[in-house]
Short mmCIF file of C-alpha atoms in Angstrom, two decimals:
data_model
loop_
_atom_site.label_atom_id
_atom_site.label_comp_id
_atom_site.label_asym_id
_atom_site.label_seq_id
_atom_site.Cartn_x
_atom_site.Cartn_y
_atom_site.Cartn_z
CA MET A 116 9.62 -35.56 24.32
CA SER A 117 11.84 -35.84 21.23
CA SER A 118 8.81 -36.67 19.04
CA LEU A 119 7.09 -33.50 20.30
CA ALA A 120 10.24 -31.49 19.53
CA ASP A 121 10.22 -32.94 16.01
CA THR A 122 6.55 -32.01 15.58
CA ILE A 123 7.28 -28.39 16.55
CA SER A 124 10.39 -28.30 14.37
CA LEU A 125 8.35 -29.36 11.33
CA LYS A 126 6.13 -26.31 11.84
CA LYS A 127 9.11 -23.96 11.60
CA ASP A 128 8.73 -21.69 8.57
CA GLY A 129 11.94 -19.83 7.95
CA PHE A 130 12.94 -18.42 11.34
CA ILE A 131 9.43 -18.52 12.83
CA VAL A 132 7.25 -21.18 14.40
CA PRO A 133 3.83 -19.58 13.78
CA ILE A 134 1.59 -19.31 16.80
CA GLY A 135 -1.34 -20.47 14.68
CA ASP A 136 0.43 -23.80 14.15
CA LEU A 137 1.31 -24.04 17.83
CA ARG A 138 -2.37 -23.70 18.73
CA GLU A 139 -3.09 -26.68 16.50
CA ILE A 140 -0.42 -28.72 18.28
CA TRP A 141 -1.37 -27.81 21.84
CA THR A 142 -4.87 -29.19 22.04
CA GLU A 143 -6.45 -29.93 25.39
CA ALA A 144 -5.61 -33.60 24.92
CA ARG A 145 -1.94 -32.89 24.19
CA LEU A 146 -1.58 -30.63 27.24
CA ARG A 147 -3.18 -33.22 29.53
CA GLU A 148 -0.88 -35.86 28.06
CA VAL A 149 2.23 -33.78 28.90
CA VAL A 150 0.97 -32.86 32.36
CA GLY A 151 0.31 -36.51 33.18
CA SER A 152 -1.65 -37.57 36.23
CA THR A 153 -2.01 -34.07 37.67
CA HIS A 154 -5.52 -32.77 37.02
CA LEU A 155 -5.90 -29.36 35.39
CA GLU A 156 -9.20 -27.50 35.44
CA ASP A 157 -10.61 -26.32 32.11
CA HIS A 158 -9.75 -22.71 32.93
CA GLN A 159 -6.14 -23.75 33.56
CA ILE A 160 -5.97 -25.46 30.17
CA GLN A 161 -7.35 -22.28 28.60
CA PHE A 162 -4.78 -20.19 30.50
CA ALA A 163 -1.94 -22.35 29.15
CA GLN A 164 -3.26 -22.01 25.60
CA ASP A 165 -3.60 -18.22 25.94
CA TYR A 166 -0.44 -17.28 27.85
CA LEU A 167 2.03 -20.19 27.83
CA ILE A 168 1.80 -21.86 24.46
CA ARG A 169 5.01 -20.40 23.02
CA THR A 170 7.02 -20.92 26.20
CA ILE A 171 5.85 -24.52 26.46
CA SER A 172 6.72 -25.04 22.79
CA MET A 173 10.21 -23.60 23.21
CA MET A 174 10.87 -25.80 26.24
CA ALA A 175 9.57 -28.86 24.40
CA TYR A 176 11.81 -27.98 21.45
CA LEU A 177 14.76 -27.87 23.88
CA GLU A 178 13.62 -31.24 25.28
CA ALA A 179 13.18 -29.76 28.76
CA ARG A 180 12.79 -32.12 31.68
CA HIS A 181 9.87 -31.99 34.15
CA LEU A 182 7.85 -29.87 31.70
CA GLY A 183 4.54 -31.29 32.96
CA PRO A 184 5.00 -30.19 36.59
CA ALA A 185 6.26 -26.80 35.37
CA ILE A 186 3.06 -26.27 33.33
CA VAL A 187 0.98 -27.13 36.39
CA ASP A 188 2.93 -24.65 38.50
CA TRP A 189 2.70 -21.88 35.90
CA THR A 190 -1.04 -22.24 35.40
CA ARG A 191 -1.76 -22.35 39.14
CA ASN A 192 0.33 -19.23 39.75
CA LYS A 193 -0.93 -17.52 36.55
CA VAL A 194 2.58 -16.88 35.23
CA LYS A 195 2.20 -15.36 31.73
CA TRP A 196 5.60 -16.29 30.34
CA ASP A 197 4.61 -15.67 26.72
CA GLU A 198 4.14 -11.94 27.36
CA ARG A 199 7.79 -11.56 28.27
CA LEU A 200 9.37 -14.50 26.50
CA HIS A 201 11.60 -12.11 24.55
CA GLU A 202 13.23 -10.85 27.75
CA ILE A 203 13.33 -13.82 30.14
CA THR A 204 16.66 -15.54 30.76
CA HIS A 205 17.48 -19.21 30.79
CA ASP A 206 18.14 -18.88 34.54
CA GLU A 207 14.44 -18.21 35.11
CA LEU A 208 13.64 -21.51 33.40
CA ALA A 209 16.74 -23.32 34.68
CA PRO A 210 14.92 -26.02 36.68
CA CYS A 211 13.54 -27.40 33.41
CA LEU A 212 16.58 -27.02 31.17
CA LEU A 213 19.29 -29.60 30.85
CA LEU A 214 22.75 -28.06 31.17
CA GLU A 215 23.74 -29.07 27.66
CA LYS A 216 20.65 -27.27 26.26
CA VAL A 217 21.27 -23.92 27.96
CA ARG A 218 23.71 -22.78 25.29
CA TYR A 219 20.99 -23.13 22.64
CA PHE A 220 18.43 -21.10 24.59
CA LYS A 221 18.84 -17.74 22.78
CA ASP A 222 19.09 -19.30 19.34
CA VAL A 223 15.92 -21.32 19.85
CA ARG A 224 13.96 -18.54 21.53
CA LYS A 225 14.03 -16.39 18.37
CA PHE A 226 11.75 -18.94 16.67
CA PHE A 227 9.00 -18.17 19.19
CA VAL A 228 9.10 -14.39 19.71
CA ALA A 229 7.53 -13.05 16.51
CA VAL A 230 5.04 -10.33 17.50
CA ILE A 231 1.30 -10.61 16.92
CA LEU A 232 0.04 -7.62 14.92
CA THR A 233 -3.39 -6.00 15.03
CA ASP A 234 -4.81 -4.50 11.86
CA GLY A 235 -4.95 -0.71 12.25
CA GLU A 236 -2.61 -0.58 15.24
CA ASP A 237 1.12 0.15 15.42
CA THR A 238 3.73 -1.62 17.47
CA THR A 239 7.34 -1.22 18.57
CA LEU A 240 9.66 -4.22 18.59
CA GLN A 241 11.26 -4.85 21.95
CA PRO A 242 14.79 -6.28 22.18
CA ASN A 243 14.86 -9.89 20.87
CA GLN A 244 11.40 -9.62 19.29
CA VAL A 245 11.12 -10.20 15.52
CA MET A 246 8.73 -9.31 12.72
CA PRO A 247 6.15 -12.03 11.95
CA LEU A 248 7.21 -12.32 8.32
CA ILE A 249 8.05 -15.28 6.10
CA GLY A 250 9.86 -15.02 2.77
CA ASN A 251 11.62 -12.03 1.26
CA ASP A 252 10.75 -11.10 -2.32
CA ALA A 253 12.34 -8.02 -3.84
CA MET A 254 9.62 -5.65 -5.08
CA GLY A 255 11.70 -2.56 -5.87
CA ASP A 256 12.41 0.79 -4.27
CA GLY A 257 9.65 3.10 -3.12
CA GLN A 258 10.15 6.86 -3.01
CA ASN A 259 11.57 6.77 0.51
CA GLY A 260 12.40 3.14 1.19
CA VAL A 261 12.98 -0.40 -0.04
CA VAL A 262 9.86 -2.52 -0.68
CA THR A 263 9.86 -6.30 -0.15
CA GLY A 264 7.16 -8.96 -0.27
CA HIS A 265 6.39 -11.33 2.61
CA GLU A 266 3.71 -13.50 4.20
CA ILE A 267 2.29 -13.11 7.70
CA PRO A 268 1.86 -16.68 9.01
CA LYS A 269 -1.21 -18.08 10.74
CA GLY A 270 -2.18 -16.44 14.00
CA HIS A 271 0.07 -13.37 13.74
CA LEU A 272 -2.48 -10.81 12.48
CA ILE A 273 -5.65 -9.92 14.37
CA ARG A 274 -8.43 -8.69 12.10
CA GLY A 275 -11.96 -8.17 13.32
CA ASN A 276 -10.97 -9.59 16.74
CA ARG A 277 -9.92 -12.87 15.10
CA PRO A 278 -6.43 -14.16 14.25
CA ASN A 279 -5.73 -14.94 10.61
CA SER A 280 -6.36 -18.60 9.76
CA ASN A 281 -4.35 -18.42 6.52
CA LYS A 282 -1.19 -16.67 5.42
CA VAL A 283 -1.63 -12.98 4.55
CA PHE A 284 0.46 -11.61 1.69
CA VAL A 285 1.94 -8.21 2.53
CA ALA A 286 4.35 -5.64 1.17
CA LYS A 287 6.83 -4.17 3.61
CA LYS A 288 8.28 -0.74 3.01
CA THR A 289 11.20 0.04 5.27
CA LEU A 290 11.64 3.71 6.14
CA ILE A 291 14.28 5.58 8.06
CA ARG A 292 12.21 7.04 10.87
CA MET A 293 13.79 10.50 11.10
CA LYS A 294 13.85 10.99 7.30
CA SER A 295 10.28 9.83 6.67
CA VAL A 296 8.26 11.72 9.26
CA GLU A 297 5.92 13.20 6.63
CA GLU A 298 5.16 9.88 4.95
CA ILE A 299 4.60 8.14 8.30
CA THR A 300 2.22 10.93 9.37
CA ILE A 301 0.28 10.62 6.11
CA LEU A 302 0.02 6.84 6.40
CA LYS A 303 -1.37 7.11 9.93
CA THR A 304 -3.77 9.89 9.00
CA LEU A 305 -5.09 8.11 5.91
CA ARG A 306 -5.57 4.87 7.80
CA GLY A 307 -7.74 6.66 10.33
CA LEU A 308 -9.72 8.51 7.68
CA LEU A 309 -10.40 5.35 5.67
CA LEU A 310 -11.62 3.31 8.62
CA ASN A 311 -14.93 1.63 7.69
CA LYS A 312 -14.95 3.36 4.28
CA ASN A 313 -15.07 1.51 0.96
CA ILE A 314 -12.47 3.64 -0.82
CA PRO A 315 -9.99 1.84 -3.13
CA ILE A 316 -6.85 2.98 -1.34
CA ALA A 317 -4.46 0.35 0.03
CA THR A 318 -3.59 1.63 3.50
CA CYS A 319 -1.04 0.22 5.89
CA ILE A 320 -2.01 -2.68 8.13
CA SER A 321 0.50 -1.70 10.77
CA LEU A 322 3.57 0.46 11.29
CA VAL A 323 6.25 -1.49 13.12
CA THR A 324 9.08 0.50 14.71
CA GLU A 325 12.44 -1.24 15.00
CA GLU A 326 15.06 1.05 16.50
CA LEU A 327 15.79 3.70 13.81
CA LEU A 328 13.52 2.07 11.22
CA VAL A 329 9.79 1.99 10.63
CA HIS A 330 8.29 -0.85 8.59
CA SER A 331 5.01 -0.10 6.85
CA LEU A 332 3.01 -3.27 6.15
CA SER A 333 0.17 -3.24 3.63
CA ASP A 334 -1.85 -5.87 1.79
CA ARG A 335 0.04 -7.15 -1.20
CA SER A 336 -1.08 -8.13 -4.66
CA PRO A 337 1.30 -9.89 -7.06
CA HIS A 338 0.04 -7.72 -9.92
CA ASN A 339 -0.24 -4.01 -10.64
CA LEU A 340 -2.06 -2.09 -13.36
CA GLU A 341 0.96 -2.14 -15.69
CA ASP A 342 0.67 -5.95 -15.73
CA LYS A 343 -3.08 -5.74 -16.33
CA LEU A 344 -2.67 -3.23 -19.18
CA LYS A 345 -0.32 -5.60 -21.00
CA GLU A 346 -2.76 -8.46 -20.44
CA LEU A 347 -5.70 -6.45 -21.79
CA ASN A 348 -3.65 -5.33 -24.77
CA GLU A 349 -3.03 -8.96 -25.77
CA TYR A 350 -6.72 -9.49 -26.59
CA ARG A 351 -6.34 -7.08 -29.56
CA VAL A 352 -10.10 -6.69 -29.75
CA ILE A 353 -12.49 -4.62 -27.70
CA ASP A 354 -14.81 -6.51 -25.35
CA ARG A 355 -17.80 -4.69 -23.90
CA LEU A 356 -17.58 -6.39 -20.48
CA ARG A 357 -13.84 -5.78 -20.07
CA LEU A 358 -14.24 -2.17 -21.22
CA SER A 359 -17.14 -1.60 -18.83
CA ASP A 360 -15.27 -3.17 -15.90
CA SER A 361 -12.14 -1.16 -16.75
CA ILE A 362 -14.06 2.12 -16.72
CA ILE A 363 -15.70 1.13 -13.42
CA GLN A 364 -12.25 0.56 -11.90
CA VAL A 365 -10.99 3.90 -13.27
CA ARG A 366 -14.00 5.46 -11.56
CA GLY A 367 -12.86 3.81 -8.33
CA ILE A 368 -9.39 5.34 -8.63
CA ALA A 369 -11.03 8.70 -9.42
CA GLU A 370 -13.13 8.32 -6.25
CA ALA A 371 -9.94 7.64 -4.30
CA VAL A 372 -8.38 10.81 -5.73
CA LYS A 373 -11.55 12.76 -4.92
CA PHE A 374 -11.37 11.44 -1.35
CA LEU A 375 -7.77 12.64 -1.03
CA HIS A 376 -8.66 16.06 -2.42
CA ASN A 377 -11.94 16.58 -0.58
CA ASN A 378 -12.05 18.60 2.63
CA ALA A 379 -15.28 16.80 3.57
CA SER A 380 -13.15 13.66 3.89
CA ASN A 381 -10.04 15.13 5.47
CA GLY A 382 -11.23 18.04 7.58
CA PRO A 383 -12.00 21.67 6.79
CA ASP A 384 -8.41 22.77 6.30
CA THR A 385 -6.57 19.69 5.09
CA CYS A 386 -6.19 17.95 1.76
CA PHE A 387 -3.90 15.41 0.16
CA CYS A 388 -2.29 15.30 -3.24
CA HIS A 389 -0.89 11.92 -4.33
CA MET A 390 1.52 13.38 -6.92
CA ASP A 391 2.61 10.03 -8.36
CA ILE A 392 -0.44 8.35 -9.92
CA LYS A 393 0.73 5.77 -12.46
CA PRO A 394 -0.02 2.13 -13.34
CA SER A 395 2.74 0.72 -11.15
CA ASN A 396 1.18 2.51 -8.15
CA ILE A 397 -2.20 0.85 -8.68
CA LEU A 398 -2.51 -2.72 -7.37
CA VAL A 399 -4.84 -5.23 -9.03
CA TYR A 400 -6.54 -7.82 -6.80
CA ASN A 401 -8.46 -10.85 -8.02
CA SER A 402 -12.20 -10.28 -7.88
CA SER A 403 -15.15 -12.50 -8.74
CA SER A 404 -17.24 -9.42 -9.54
CA SER A 405 -14.89 -7.81 -12.08
CA SER A 406 -13.29 -9.27 -15.21
CA VAL A 407 -10.31 -6.93 -14.76
CA GLY A 408 -9.90 -7.32 -10.99
CA LYS A 409 -10.24 -4.79 -8.19
CA TRP A 410 -7.87 -1.81 -8.40
CA LYS A 411 -6.43 0.07 -5.42
CA ILE A 412 -4.04 3.00 -5.32
CA ILE A 413 -0.82 2.72 -3.30
CA ASP A 414 2.52 4.40 -2.53
CA PHE A 415 2.14 7.62 -0.60
CA GLY A 416 5.88 8.27 -0.48
CA ILE A 417 5.55 11.65 -2.19
CA THR A 418 1.97 12.41 -1.20
CA THR A 419 1.67 15.74 0.57
CA MET A 420 -0.69 16.86 3.27
CA SER A 421 -1.20 20.51 3.98
CA ASP A 422 -3.51 23.26 5.06
CA LYS A 423 -5.46 24.64 2.14
CA LYS A 424 -4.49 28.21 1.54
CA PRO A 425 -6.49 29.89 -1.21
CA ARG A 426 -4.73 32.24 -3.56
CA LYS A 427 -6.09 34.21 -6.49
CA THR A 428 -4.90 33.29 -9.95
CA GLY A 429 -5.19 35.07 -13.23
CA GLY A 430 -5.41 31.90 -15.24
CA GLY A 431 -9.17 31.92 -15.65
CA PRO A 432 -11.91 29.82 -14.15
CA ARG A 433 -11.91 26.05 -13.93
CA VAL A 434 -14.60 24.41 -16.04
CA GLY A 435 -17.97 24.88 -14.37
CA ASP A 436 -16.86 27.89 -12.30
CA LYS A 437 -17.72 31.53 -12.86
CA GLY A 438 -15.47 34.52 -12.55
CA GLN A 439 -11.97 34.57 -11.10
CA HIS A 440 -11.11 31.18 -9.68
CA ILE A 441 -9.56 30.62 -6.26
CA THR A 442 -7.03 27.80 -6.61
CA VAL A 443 -5.92 25.80 -3.61
CA THR A 444 -2.42 24.41 -3.93
CA VAL A 445 -0.80 21.70 -1.88
CA GLY A 446 2.25 22.77 0.08
CA THR A 447 5.05 20.30 -0.44
CA HIS A 448 8.80 19.98 -0.54
CA ARG A 449 10.71 20.23 -3.78
CA ARG A 450 11.55 16.85 -5.23
CA GLN A 451 12.89 15.89 -8.61
CA LEU A 452 9.95 14.06 -10.14
CA GLU A 453 9.91 13.11 -13.76
CA GLY A 454 7.92 10.53 -15.62
CA ARG A 455 5.40 9.76 -18.33
CA TYR A 456 2.37 10.49 -16.16
CA GLN A 457 3.53 13.74 -14.55
CA PRO A 458 1.85 17.03 -15.59
CA PRO A 459 3.50 19.92 -17.45
CA GLU A 460 3.70 22.11 -14.34
CA ILE A 461 6.28 19.75 -12.84
CA ASN A 462 8.90 21.62 -14.88
CA ARG A 463 8.10 25.03 -13.42
CA TRP A 464 8.08 23.47 -9.95
CA ALA A 465 11.46 21.90 -10.58
CA GLN A 466 12.79 25.28 -11.77
CA THR A 467 11.67 27.28 -8.79
CA GLY A 468 10.96 24.83 -5.99
CA GLU A 469 7.80 26.89 -5.33
CA ASN A 470 4.81 24.88 -4.20
CA LYS A 471 2.30 27.08 -6.00
CA TYR A 472 2.87 25.34 -9.31
CA MET A 473 1.58 21.93 -8.17
CA GLY A 474 -1.85 21.08 -6.83
CA ARG A 475 -4.81 18.77 -6.96
CA GLY A 476 -5.19 19.41 -10.68
CA SER A 477 -1.80 17.75 -11.12
CA ASP A 478 -3.35 14.47 -9.93
CA VAL A 479 -6.19 14.92 -12.42
CA TRP A 480 -3.66 15.11 -15.29
CA SER A 481 -1.91 11.93 -14.13
CA LEU A 482 -5.25 10.13 -13.72
CA ALA A 483 -6.18 11.13 -17.28
CA CYS A 484 -2.94 9.67 -18.62
CA VAL A 485 -3.66 6.38 -16.84
CA PHE A 486 -7.25 6.46 -18.17
CA SER A 487 -5.86 6.92 -21.70
CA GLU A 488 -3.70 3.84 -21.40
CA VAL A 489 -6.59 1.81 -19.98
CA LEU A 490 -8.67 2.69 -23.05
CA ALA A 491 -5.74 2.04 -25.39
CA ALA A 492 -5.11 -1.39 -23.82
CA ASN A 493 -8.78 -2.33 -24.25
CA LEU A 494 -8.42 -1.42 -27.92
CA GLY A 495 -5.14 -3.32 -28.32
CA GLU A 496 -3.40 0.03 -28.91
CA LEU A 497 -1.34 0.42 -25.74
CA PHE A 498 2.09 0.22 -27.31
CA ASN A 499 0.93 2.17 -30.36
CA LEU A 500 -0.10 5.02 -28.05
CA ARG A 501 3.22 4.93 -26.23
CA GLU A 502 5.08 4.97 -29.55
CA GLN A 503 2.98 7.92 -30.71
CA LEU A 504 4.06 9.88 -27.64
CA VAL A 505 7.68 9.58 -28.75
CA ASP A 506 6.94 10.05 -32.45
CA GLY A 507 4.74 13.05 -31.75
CA GLY A 508 7.74 15.35 -31.65
CA SER A 509 8.57 15.46 -27.94
CA ARG A 510 11.34 12.83 -28.21
CA GLU A 511 10.19 11.72 -24.78
CA ASP A 512 7.23 9.58 -23.78
CA PHE A 513 5.43 12.32 -21.83
CA PHE A 514 1.80 13.14 -22.52
CA TYR A 515 2.82 16.78 -23.03
CA GLU A 516 5.46 18.42 -25.18
CA LYS A 517 8.12 20.60 -23.56
CA ARG A 518 8.48 23.92 -25.35
CA ARG A 519 10.70 26.73 -24.12
CA ALA A 520 10.07 30.25 -25.41
CA LEU A 521 12.84 32.82 -25.82
CA CYS A 522 11.15 35.54 -23.78
CA THR A 523 11.16 35.99 -20.00
CA CYS A 524 7.71 37.42 -19.50
CA GLN A 525 7.12 35.60 -16.23
CA SER A 526 7.21 37.66 -13.06
CA ASP A 527 9.93 35.40 -11.72
CA HIS A 528 12.07 36.20 -14.82
CA LEU A 529 12.37 32.54 -15.77
CA PRO A 530 12.11 31.47 -19.41
CA CYS A 531 8.50 30.90 -20.49
CA LEU A 532 7.50 27.28 -20.71
CA LYS A 533 4.87 27.09 -23.44
CA HIS A 534 3.89 23.47 -23.02
CA ARG A 535 1.16 21.76 -25.00
CA ARG A 536 -0.31 18.30 -25.21
CA ASN A 537 1.98 15.86 -26.93
CA PRO A 538 0.94 16.02 -30.64
CA GLY A 539 0.97 12.21 -30.77
CA PHE A 540 -1.37 12.10 -27.79
CA ASP A 541 -3.57 14.79 -29.33
CA LYS A 542 -3.74 12.79 -32.54
CA TRP A 543 -4.78 9.66 -30.65
CA LEU A 544 -7.53 11.59 -28.83
CA LYS A 545 -8.95 12.78 -32.14
CA GLU A 546 -8.88 9.38 -33.84
CA LYS A 547 -12.30 7.80 -34.36
CA GLY A 548 -12.61 4.04 -34.43
CA GLU A 549 -14.25 2.03 -37.15
CA PRO A 550 -17.08 1.72 -36.47
CA THR A 551 -17.41 4.78 -34.26
CA ASN A 552 -17.92 3.89 -30.60
CA PRO A 553 -19.82 6.67 -28.78
CA ILE A 554 -18.59 5.52 -25.34
CA LEU A 555 -14.96 5.74 -26.44
CA GLU A 556 -15.59 9.16 -27.93
CA ARG A 557 -17.07 10.36 -24.63
CA CYS A 558 -14.11 8.90 -22.74
CA LYS A 559 -11.64 10.71 -24.97
CA ALA A 560 -13.59 13.97 -24.64
CA LEU A 561 -13.37 13.63 -20.86
CA ILE A 562 -9.64 12.90 -21.01
CA LYS A 563 -9.16 16.01 -23.11
CA GLU A 564 -10.80 18.16 -20.42
CA MET A 565 -8.65 16.50 -17.76
CA THR A 566 -5.45 17.30 -19.68
CA GLU A 567 -5.79 21.02 -20.15
CA VAL A 568 -2.23 22.35 -20.04
CA LYS A 569 -3.19 25.06 -17.56
CA ARG A 570 -3.85 23.28 -14.29
CA ILE A 571 -6.64 25.58 -13.13
CA ARG A 572 -8.64 24.81 -16.30
CA ARG A 573 -8.73 21.07 -15.66
CA LEU A 574 -11.78 19.34 -14.28
CA LYS A 575 -11.95 18.88 -10.55
CA SER A 576 -11.77 15.33 -9.24
CA GLU A 577 -15.42 15.40 -8.16
CA ASP A 578 -16.41 16.39 -11.73
CA VAL A 579 -14.31 13.54 -13.10
CA VAL A 580 -16.10 11.05 -10.82
CA ARG A 581 -19.49 12.38 -11.90
CA ARG A 582 -18.62 12.19 -15.60
CA ILE A 583 -17.23 8.64 -15.37
CA HIS A 584 -20.32 7.63 -13.40
CA GLU A 585 -22.42 8.88 -16.33
CA LEU A 586 -20.26 6.81 -18.71
CA VAL A 587 -20.81 3.69 -16.61
CA GLY A 588 -24.56 4.36 -16.66
CA ALA A 589 -24.48 4.67 -20.44
CA LEU A 590 -22.73 1.29 -20.70
CA GLY A 591 -25.68 -0.29 -18.88
#
């Protein structure tokens, strides 16, 4: 039995003995060998492999005596020990355990009680159960929780009614349940909406509740768009294939934003606004069909979901509309958001805490900023563009320039904020390459319409998708 214990011990990865490895150990031949002369029917062998494999492994690891007769008894009486392995006591298995091994029972059991997850379903850890995760790579802090990288070992994730045959790389975001109700609701809602849809949004595989915490698990890529931008920038020369693939991937992100914004996707009265679109929130996966990989948007920590409540604005129509425009804003909580890709209206929102200043057009601005950097990287101008943002007069690397007027003509009696595009950004948009590239000129013209300072004048996400689709068609 000691050789069998050694075999199981060698399969231990961190604090888990993966069930996928145990299935490889406990073949029909191995089970019959342990059982000995007692004959087991095929259905009994299958029962042991389905409902006893972890219990048998734990007992073998503890060098239990009379394990063969115990397996025969369990299969004949259809005792599904694995289903409650996390809660059984050593007394229930006492006939098999040597007295000197009893004291190790709880310490050894934890190797065999990692839960089996199902893609798209949530679970709650019971006492003594553990997450099926190997490794622990620091990946930074999300908006509401710490993010770490792990691997789900073989057999611990059911996808398409089949257990995973290889390790699955995942990111785990740990949330405090009572403080993250909104994010958890959004994650669940988006996962349901995206079921069987080919939208480049990385949704959660499973939400795992552990006492006061909720762990959100999603597919993990070792690279994000910031990494890819730096890689593209290193080429220092424009390549038609890389440019075409980059624009196609930007179109995919625009389609994801359109999906979030569109009531046809989310129901007649509900929409989402991501509110934090930036390169570090776009994952890049390896792809044989794209020279720049497959891009997916992540991190819904500050995404908001709300009923759409139209209100009249005096700011004029959005491009393509006629007459007074009805703007739909996204109701959200006030948060201090600041960053290169945020729109000008973030400042008025921060001043007042009023939700009316932010909306779906805010995502369009952020998407345009990302699009600009994608183009710049393809031209080898990424860091030049970022330097121009600072040198343009704003003293900050925003794509707009903060300008505060001396009057208080606003109805809320706050100082006027007369923002404009960052002059360095404006200069870059107007620059024409040598020789002139008509596709780049059309891209920059589109970006200019997406970065109108007044939110209600920006293109809608569906118009952005249509325009980028036309660009892709022109590339051939």
